[in-house]
Coordinates of C-alpha atoms and ligand atoms in Angstrom, one line a residue:
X6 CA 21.2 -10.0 -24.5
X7 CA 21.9 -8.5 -20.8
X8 CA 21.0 -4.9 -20.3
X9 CA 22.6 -1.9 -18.5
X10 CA 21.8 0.5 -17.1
X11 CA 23.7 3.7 -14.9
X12 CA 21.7 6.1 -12.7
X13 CA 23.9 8.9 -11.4
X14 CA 21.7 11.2 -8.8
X15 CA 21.5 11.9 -5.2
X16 CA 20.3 8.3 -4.0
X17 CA 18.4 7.6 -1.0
X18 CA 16.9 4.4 0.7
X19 CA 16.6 2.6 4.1
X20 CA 18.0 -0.5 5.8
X21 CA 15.7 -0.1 9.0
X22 CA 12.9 2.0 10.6
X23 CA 14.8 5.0 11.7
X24 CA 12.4 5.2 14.6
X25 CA 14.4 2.4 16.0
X26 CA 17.4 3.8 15.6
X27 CA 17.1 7.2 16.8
X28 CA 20.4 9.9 16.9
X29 CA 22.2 7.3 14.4
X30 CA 22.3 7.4 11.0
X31 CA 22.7 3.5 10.4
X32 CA 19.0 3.1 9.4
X33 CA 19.2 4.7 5.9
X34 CA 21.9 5.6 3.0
X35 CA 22.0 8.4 1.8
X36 CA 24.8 9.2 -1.4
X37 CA 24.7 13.1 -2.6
X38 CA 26.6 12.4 -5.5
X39 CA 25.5 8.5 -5.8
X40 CA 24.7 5.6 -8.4
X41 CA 22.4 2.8 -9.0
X42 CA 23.3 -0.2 -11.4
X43 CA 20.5 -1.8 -13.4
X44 CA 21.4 -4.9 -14.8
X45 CA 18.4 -6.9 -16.5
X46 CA 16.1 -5.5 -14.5
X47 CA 17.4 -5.6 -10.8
X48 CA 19.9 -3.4 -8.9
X49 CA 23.4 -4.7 -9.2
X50 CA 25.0 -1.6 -7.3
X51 CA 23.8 1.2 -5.2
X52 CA 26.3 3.7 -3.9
X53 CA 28.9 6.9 -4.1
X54 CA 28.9 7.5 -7.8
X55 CA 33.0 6.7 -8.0
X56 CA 32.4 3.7 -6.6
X57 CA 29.4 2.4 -8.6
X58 CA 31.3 3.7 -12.5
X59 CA 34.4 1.5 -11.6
X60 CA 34.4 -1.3 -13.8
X61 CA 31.0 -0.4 -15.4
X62 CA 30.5 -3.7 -17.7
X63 CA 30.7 -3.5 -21.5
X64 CA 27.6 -1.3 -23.1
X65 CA 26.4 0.4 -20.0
X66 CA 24.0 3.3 -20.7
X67 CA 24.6 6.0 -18.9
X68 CA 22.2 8.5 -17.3
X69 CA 23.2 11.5 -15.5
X70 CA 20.2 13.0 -13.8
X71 CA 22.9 14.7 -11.5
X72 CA 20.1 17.3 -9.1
X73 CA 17.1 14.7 -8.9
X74 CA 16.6 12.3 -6.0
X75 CA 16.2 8.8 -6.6
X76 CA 14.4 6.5 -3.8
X77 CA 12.6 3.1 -3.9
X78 CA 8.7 2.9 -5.4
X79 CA 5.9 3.9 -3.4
X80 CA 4.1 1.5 -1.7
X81 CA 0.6 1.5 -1.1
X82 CA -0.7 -0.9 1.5
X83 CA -4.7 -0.7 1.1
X84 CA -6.2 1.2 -2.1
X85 CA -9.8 0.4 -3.8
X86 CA -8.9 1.2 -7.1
X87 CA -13.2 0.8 -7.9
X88 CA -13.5 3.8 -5.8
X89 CA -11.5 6.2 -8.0
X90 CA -15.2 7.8 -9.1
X91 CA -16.3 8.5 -5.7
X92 CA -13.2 10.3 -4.2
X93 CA -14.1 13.5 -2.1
X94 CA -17.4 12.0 -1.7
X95 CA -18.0 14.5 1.4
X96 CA -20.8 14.5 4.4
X97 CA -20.8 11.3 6.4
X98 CA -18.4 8.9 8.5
X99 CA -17.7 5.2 7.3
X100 CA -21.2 3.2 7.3
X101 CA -23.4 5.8 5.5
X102 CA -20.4 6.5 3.0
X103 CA -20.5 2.8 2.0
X104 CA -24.1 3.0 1.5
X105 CA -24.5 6.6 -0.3
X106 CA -21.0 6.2 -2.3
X107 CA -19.1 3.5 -2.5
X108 CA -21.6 0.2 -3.0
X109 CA -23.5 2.1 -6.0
X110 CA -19.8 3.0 -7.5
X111 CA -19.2 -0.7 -7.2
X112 CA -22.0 -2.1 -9.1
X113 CA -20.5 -0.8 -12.9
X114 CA -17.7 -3.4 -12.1
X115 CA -19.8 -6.5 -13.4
X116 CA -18.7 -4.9 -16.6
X117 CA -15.6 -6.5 -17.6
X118 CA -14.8 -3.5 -19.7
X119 CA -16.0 -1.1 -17.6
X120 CA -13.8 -2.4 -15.4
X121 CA -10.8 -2.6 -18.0
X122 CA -10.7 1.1 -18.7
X123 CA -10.8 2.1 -14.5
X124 CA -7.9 -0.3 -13.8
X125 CA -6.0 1.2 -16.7
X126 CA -6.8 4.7 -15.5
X127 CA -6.0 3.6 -12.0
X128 CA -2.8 2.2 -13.0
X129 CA -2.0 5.4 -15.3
X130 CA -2.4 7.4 -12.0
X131 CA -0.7 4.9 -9.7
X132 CA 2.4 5.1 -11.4
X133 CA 2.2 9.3 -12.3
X134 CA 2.1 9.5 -8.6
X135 CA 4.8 7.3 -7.9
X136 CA 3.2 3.7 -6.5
X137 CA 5.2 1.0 -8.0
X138 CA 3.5 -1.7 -6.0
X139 CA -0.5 -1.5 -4.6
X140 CA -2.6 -4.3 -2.5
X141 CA -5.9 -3.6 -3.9
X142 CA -9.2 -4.3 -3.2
X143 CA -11.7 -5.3 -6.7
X144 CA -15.3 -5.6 -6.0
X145 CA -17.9 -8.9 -5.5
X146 CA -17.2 -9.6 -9.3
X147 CA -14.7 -11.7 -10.2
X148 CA -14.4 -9.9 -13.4
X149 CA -13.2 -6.7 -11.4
X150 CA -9.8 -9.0 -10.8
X151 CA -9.8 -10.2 -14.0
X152 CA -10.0 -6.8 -15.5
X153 CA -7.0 -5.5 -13.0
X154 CA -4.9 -8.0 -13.1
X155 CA -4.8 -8.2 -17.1
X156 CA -3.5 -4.3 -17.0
X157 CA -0.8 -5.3 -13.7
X158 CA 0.6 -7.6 -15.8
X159 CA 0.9 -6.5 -19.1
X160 CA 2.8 -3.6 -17.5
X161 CA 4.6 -6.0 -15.2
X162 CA 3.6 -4.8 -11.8
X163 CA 4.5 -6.3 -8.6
X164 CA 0.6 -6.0 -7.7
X165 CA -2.0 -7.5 -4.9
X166 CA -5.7 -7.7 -5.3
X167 CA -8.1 -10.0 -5.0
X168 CA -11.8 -10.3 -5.3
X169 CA -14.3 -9.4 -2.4
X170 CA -16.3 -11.6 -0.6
X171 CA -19.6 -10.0 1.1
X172 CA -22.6 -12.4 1.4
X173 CA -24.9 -9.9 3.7
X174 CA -25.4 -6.2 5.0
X175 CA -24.7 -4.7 1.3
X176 CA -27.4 -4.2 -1.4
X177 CA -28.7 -7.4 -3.4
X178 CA -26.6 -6.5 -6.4
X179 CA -23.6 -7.0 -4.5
X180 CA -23.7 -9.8 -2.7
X181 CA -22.2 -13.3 -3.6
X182 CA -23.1 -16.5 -1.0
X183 CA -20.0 -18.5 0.8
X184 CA -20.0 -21.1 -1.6
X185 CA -19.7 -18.7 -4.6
X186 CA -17.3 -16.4 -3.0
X187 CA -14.7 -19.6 -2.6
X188 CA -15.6 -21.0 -5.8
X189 CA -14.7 -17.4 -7.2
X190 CA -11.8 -17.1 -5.6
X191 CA -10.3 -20.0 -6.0
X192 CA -10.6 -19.7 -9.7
X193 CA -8.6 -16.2 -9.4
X194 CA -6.4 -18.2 -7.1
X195 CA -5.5 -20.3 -10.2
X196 CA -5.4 -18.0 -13.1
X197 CA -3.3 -14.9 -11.3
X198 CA -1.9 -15.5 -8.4
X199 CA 2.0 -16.1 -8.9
X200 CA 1.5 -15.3 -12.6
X201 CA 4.5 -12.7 -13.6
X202 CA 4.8 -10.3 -10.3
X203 CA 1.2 -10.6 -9.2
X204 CA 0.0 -12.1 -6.2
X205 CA -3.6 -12.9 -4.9
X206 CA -5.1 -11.7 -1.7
X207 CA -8.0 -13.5 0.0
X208 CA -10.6 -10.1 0.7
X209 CA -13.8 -10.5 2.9
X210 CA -14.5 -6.6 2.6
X211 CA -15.2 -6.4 6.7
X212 CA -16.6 -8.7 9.1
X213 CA -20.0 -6.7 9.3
X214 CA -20.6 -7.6 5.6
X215 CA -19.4 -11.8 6.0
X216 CA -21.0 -15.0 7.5
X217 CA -19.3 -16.8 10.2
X218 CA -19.3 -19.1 7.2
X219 CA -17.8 -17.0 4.7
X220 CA -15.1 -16.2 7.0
X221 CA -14.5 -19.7 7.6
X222 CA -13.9 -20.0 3.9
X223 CA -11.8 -17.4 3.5
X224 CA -9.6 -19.3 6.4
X225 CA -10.0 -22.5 4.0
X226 CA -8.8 -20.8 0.8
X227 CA -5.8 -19.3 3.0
X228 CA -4.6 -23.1 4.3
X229 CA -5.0 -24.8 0.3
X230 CA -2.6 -22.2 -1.1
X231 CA 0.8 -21.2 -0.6
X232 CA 2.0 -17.7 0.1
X233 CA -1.7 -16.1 0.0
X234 CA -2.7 -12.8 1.2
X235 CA -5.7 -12.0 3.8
X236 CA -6.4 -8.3 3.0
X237 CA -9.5 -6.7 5.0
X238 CA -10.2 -3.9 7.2
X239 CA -10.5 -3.8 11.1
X240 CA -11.7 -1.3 13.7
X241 CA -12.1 2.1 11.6
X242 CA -14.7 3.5 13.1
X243 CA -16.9 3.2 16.6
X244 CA -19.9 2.1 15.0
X245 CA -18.8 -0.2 12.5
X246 CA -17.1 -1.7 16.2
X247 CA -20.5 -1.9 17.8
X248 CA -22.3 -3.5 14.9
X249 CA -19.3 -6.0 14.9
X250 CA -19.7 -7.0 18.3
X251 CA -23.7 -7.5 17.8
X252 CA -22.6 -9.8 14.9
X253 CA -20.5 -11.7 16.1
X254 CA -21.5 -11.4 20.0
X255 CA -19.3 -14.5 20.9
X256 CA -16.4 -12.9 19.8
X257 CA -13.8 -10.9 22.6
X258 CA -13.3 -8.5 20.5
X259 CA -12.9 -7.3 16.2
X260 CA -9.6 -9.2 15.9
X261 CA -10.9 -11.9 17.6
X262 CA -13.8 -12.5 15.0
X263 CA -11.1 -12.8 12.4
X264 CA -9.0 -15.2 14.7
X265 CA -11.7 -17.5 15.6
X266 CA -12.2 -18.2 11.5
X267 CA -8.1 -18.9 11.3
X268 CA -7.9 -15.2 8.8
X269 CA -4.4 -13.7 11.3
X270 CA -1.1 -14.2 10.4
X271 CA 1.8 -13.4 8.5
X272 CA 0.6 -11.5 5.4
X273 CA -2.7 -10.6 6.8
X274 CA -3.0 -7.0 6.3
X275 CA -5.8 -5.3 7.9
X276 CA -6.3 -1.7 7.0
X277 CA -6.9 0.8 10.0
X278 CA -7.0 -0.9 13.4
X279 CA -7.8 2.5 14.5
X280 CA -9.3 1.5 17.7
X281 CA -7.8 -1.5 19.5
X282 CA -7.8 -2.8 22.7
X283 CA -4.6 -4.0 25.0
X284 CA -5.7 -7.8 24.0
X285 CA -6.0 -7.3 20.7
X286 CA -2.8 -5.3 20.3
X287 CA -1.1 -8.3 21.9
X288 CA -3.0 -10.6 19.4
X289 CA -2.0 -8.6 16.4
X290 CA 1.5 -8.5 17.2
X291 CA 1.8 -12.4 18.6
X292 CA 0.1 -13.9 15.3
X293 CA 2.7 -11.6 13.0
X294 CA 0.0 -9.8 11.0
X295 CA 0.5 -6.6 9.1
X296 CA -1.4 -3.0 9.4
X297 CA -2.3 -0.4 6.7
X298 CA -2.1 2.8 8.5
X299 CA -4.8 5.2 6.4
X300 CA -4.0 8.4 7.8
X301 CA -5.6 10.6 5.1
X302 CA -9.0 8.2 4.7
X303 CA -9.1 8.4 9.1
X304 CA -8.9 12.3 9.1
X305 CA -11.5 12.6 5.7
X306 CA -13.9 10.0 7.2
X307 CA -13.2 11.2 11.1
X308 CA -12.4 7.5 12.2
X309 CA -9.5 8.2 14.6
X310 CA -6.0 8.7 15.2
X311 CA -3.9 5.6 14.4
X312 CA -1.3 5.2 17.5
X313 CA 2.1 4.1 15.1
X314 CA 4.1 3.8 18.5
X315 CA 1.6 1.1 19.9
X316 CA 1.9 -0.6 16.6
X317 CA 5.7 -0.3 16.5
X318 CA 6.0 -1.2 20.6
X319 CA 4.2 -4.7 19.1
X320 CA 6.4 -5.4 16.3
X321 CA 3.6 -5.1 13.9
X322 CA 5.1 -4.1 10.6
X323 CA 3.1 -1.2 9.5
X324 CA 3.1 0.6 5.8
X325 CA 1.0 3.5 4.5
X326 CA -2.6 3.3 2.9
X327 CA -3.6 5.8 0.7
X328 CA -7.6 4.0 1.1
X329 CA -8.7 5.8 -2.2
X330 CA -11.8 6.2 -1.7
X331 CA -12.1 6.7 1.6
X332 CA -8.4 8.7 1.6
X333 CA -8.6 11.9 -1.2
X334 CA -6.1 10.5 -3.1
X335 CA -3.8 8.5 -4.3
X336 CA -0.1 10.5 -3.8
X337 CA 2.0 8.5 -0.9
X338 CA 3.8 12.0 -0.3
X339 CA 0.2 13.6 0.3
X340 CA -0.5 10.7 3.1
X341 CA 3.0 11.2 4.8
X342 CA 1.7 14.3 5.4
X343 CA -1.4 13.1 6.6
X344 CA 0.2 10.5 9.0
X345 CA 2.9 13.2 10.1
X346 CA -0.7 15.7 10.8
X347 CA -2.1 12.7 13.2
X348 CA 1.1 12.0 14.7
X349 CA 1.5 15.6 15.6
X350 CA -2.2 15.3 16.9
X351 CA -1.3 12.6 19.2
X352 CA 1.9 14.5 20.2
X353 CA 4.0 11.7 19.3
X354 CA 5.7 13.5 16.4
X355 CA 7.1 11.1 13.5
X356 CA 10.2 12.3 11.4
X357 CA 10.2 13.1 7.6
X358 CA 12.6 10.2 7.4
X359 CA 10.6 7.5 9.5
X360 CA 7.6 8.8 7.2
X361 CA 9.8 8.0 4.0
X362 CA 10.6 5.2 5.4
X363 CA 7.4 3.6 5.8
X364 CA 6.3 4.5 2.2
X365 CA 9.3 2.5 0.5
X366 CA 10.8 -0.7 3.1
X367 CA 8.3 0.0 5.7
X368 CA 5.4 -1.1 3.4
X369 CA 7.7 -3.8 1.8
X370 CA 7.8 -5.4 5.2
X371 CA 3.9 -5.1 5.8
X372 CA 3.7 -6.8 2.3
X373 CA 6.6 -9.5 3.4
X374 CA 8.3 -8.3 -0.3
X375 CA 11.3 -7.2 1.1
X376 CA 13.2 -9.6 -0.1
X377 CA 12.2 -8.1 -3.8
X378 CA 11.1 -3.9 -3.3
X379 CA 11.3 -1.5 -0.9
X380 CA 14.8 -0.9 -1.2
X381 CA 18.3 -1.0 -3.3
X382 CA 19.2 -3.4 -1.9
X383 CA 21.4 -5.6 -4.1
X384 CA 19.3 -8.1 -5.9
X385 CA 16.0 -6.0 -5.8
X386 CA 13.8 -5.7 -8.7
X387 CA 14.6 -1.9 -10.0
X388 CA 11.0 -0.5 -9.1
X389 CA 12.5 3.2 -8.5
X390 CA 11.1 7.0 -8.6
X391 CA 12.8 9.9 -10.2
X392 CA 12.3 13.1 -8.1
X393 CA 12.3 16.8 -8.7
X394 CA 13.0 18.5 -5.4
X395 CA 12.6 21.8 -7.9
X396 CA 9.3 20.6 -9.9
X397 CA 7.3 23.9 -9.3
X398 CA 8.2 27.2 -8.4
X399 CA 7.1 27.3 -4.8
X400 CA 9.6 23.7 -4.3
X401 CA 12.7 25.3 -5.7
X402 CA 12.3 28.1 -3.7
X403 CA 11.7 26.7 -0.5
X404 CA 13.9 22.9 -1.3
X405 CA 16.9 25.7 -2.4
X406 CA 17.1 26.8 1.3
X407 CA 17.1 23.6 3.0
X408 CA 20.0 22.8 5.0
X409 CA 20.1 19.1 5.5
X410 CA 18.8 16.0 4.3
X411 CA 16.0 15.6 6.6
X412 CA 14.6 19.2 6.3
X413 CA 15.0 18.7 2.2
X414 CA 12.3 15.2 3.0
X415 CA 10.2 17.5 5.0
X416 CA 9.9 20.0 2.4
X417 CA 8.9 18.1 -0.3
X418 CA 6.4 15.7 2.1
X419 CA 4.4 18.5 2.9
X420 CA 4.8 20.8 -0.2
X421 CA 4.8 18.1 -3.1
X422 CA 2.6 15.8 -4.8
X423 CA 2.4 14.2 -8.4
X424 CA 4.7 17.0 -9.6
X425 CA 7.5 15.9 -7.8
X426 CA 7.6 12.7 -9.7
X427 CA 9.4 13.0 -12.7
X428 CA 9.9 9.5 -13.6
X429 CA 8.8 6.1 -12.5
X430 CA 11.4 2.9 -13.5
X431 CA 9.4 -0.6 -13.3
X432 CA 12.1 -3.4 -13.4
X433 CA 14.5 -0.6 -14.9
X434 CA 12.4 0.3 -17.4
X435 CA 10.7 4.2 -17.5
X436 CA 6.8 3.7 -17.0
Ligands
ZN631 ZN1 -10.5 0.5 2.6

């Protein structure tokens, strides 16, 4: 039997980057009074509330949350969810974190129900905090996938992870060996990835920590599988750039070690590209790969200032990375306000709308799943947020006095957090 659902709220989501579109309001819609219609688990209608009641079919429910806000799911773009115990691990910059923090944190992971009870939590918080949809990084063990992907789908998720593959420059216990790494991964491949919502993505953790010949068998796993993700970071942090180019000392450049082994492309995502050079801007942008702008992880570990408008001048769809670990925490409202903080820092100031923006559609892109989230657009799977603009007392006193729209989305990106998310829909249903 077909289910029904009415929302009635103030509705808000975006057709394009309102970056592009500046002075017009074409990029977004935006109904005070408006309406979403659920029907078996997708958005049939999204508009003025009048419009969306007419002709409601047979056995709608209705729900009139009539003073919340609702907008498209989170979407976080580059998240360890094995690095939940070592958040606000404080003192050091990227290579002496990995070391000190996150490689021991990694190790309890061989334990398939170790493992089981972090992905649950993970997923617990993921959703209290509003992310509908996550590309995740496991650890070396395959059973760190297994684990996550067992929770994703039993809650249906549209989720990414995959396993990682790090055969040298990490401690004995986490290493795997090029042949092992494919052999693993292939084997995920097989059991997860387009099981339910879930997809697989191919995760050499950095190029300091691969082969040439592991990277060349991440590049064969991405040709002998359809619709594959290549999930990695790239140029975070000066040091880790130097070691790269010792490495790899044939290479041009960091994005040229992953060209040479066949790893760019549509959905590649590489998480940071912090420091890049004219070249491999070009190369990012000409090869259609995808960046995971970490803005909270680049100011906690001091890797840089991500330049958005160089991303954006290369048509290099861009979403938002909370990087838990590395970033303090897992709330996509916190990290607006951390990429708004380094856009400010690089006077090149980004709206509370183009930071919204790239937390819902602007991360579908990056993801290529804008054909399925991101948005209400009609046909979308119904992954939505319920919000409070009035969730604590501080919020209704300052959201009461906004004037417009904009100044409302500023508010509540630099005052809210987890409290402002009063429900979470997955596929219509509450979470
Ligand atoms: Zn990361």
């Amino acid at each position: 039997m077909s289910q029904s659902v009415v929302w009635r709220a103030s509705v808000l989501h975006f057709l394009e980057d309102p970056a592009k579109q500046q002075g017009s309001e074409d990029a977004w819609e935006f109904f005070e009074d408006g309406a979403l219609l659920v029907e078996d688990g997708l958005i049939t209608r999204c508009g003025p509330s009048d419009q969306v009641f007419k002709n409601l079919p047979a056995g709608t429910e209705i729900k009139d949350l009539t003073g919340r806000f609702l907008i498209p799911g989170f979407i976080d773009t580059h998240v360890h969810y094995p690095q939940l115990e070592v958040l606000a691990g404080c003192g050091v910059q990227l290579l002496d974190w990995l070391n000190q923090y996150t490689f021991p944190a990694e190790q309890k992971f061989a334990d398939e129900q170790y493992a089981s009870e972090i992905a649950q939590f993970f997923l617990d918080q993921c959703l209290s905090h509003g992310t509908t949809t996550a590309l995740v990084f496991g650890t070396v063990a395959p059973q760190s996938v297994d684990a996550f992907f067992q929770q994703a789908h039993q809650r249906n998720l549209r989720m990414i992870a995959g396993k990682v593959m790090m055969d040298r420059n990490a401690p004995d216990y986490l290493l795997d060996t090029p042949q092992s790494s494919y052999e693993d991964s292939k084997a995920l491949i097989n059991r997860w990835h387009n099981k339910g919502r879930l997809s697989y993505a191919v995760t050499p953790r950095f190029a300091p920590t691969s082969s040439s010949e592991q990277l060349h068998m991440a590049g064969r796993l991405l040709r002998e599988h359809d619709g594959l993700y290549l999930h990695t970071h790239l140029s975070e942090n000066p040091k880790e750039i130097d070691w790269v180019q010792e490495l790899f000392p044939d290479s041009k450049h960091y994005v040229d070690v992953y060209d040479q082994h066949g790893l760019l492309g549509p959905r590649s995502v590489f998480a940071h590209s912090v420091h890049l050079c004219d070249h491999s801007w070009q190369r990012m942008g000409s090869s259609g790969s995808s960046i995971a702008f970490c803005p909270g992880s680049n100011l906690f570990l001091g890797s840089g200032l991500f330049n958005l408008n160089r991303a954006k001048a290369h048509g290099i769809p861009t979403g938002l990375g909370t990087d838990v670990g590395g970033g303090t925490n897992l709330c996509l409202l916190n990290t607006m306000k951390d990429a708004y903080q380094v856009s400010q820092l690089r006077e090149e100031t980004i709206s509370p709308l183009q930071a919204f923006y790239l937390a819902t559609l602007g991360g579908a892109r990056a993801l290529h799943l804008d054909d399925k989230i991101g948005s209400f657009r009609t046909g979308n799977e119904a992954d939505f947020l319920v919000l409070n603009p009035a969730a604590t007392p501080m919020l209704q006193f300052r959201t009461e006095k906004t004037k417009t729209l904009e100044e409302l989305l500023g508010v509540l990106m630099v005052m809210g957090d987890d409290r402002v998310i009063e429900k979470t829909i997955i596929m219509g249903q509450e979470a």
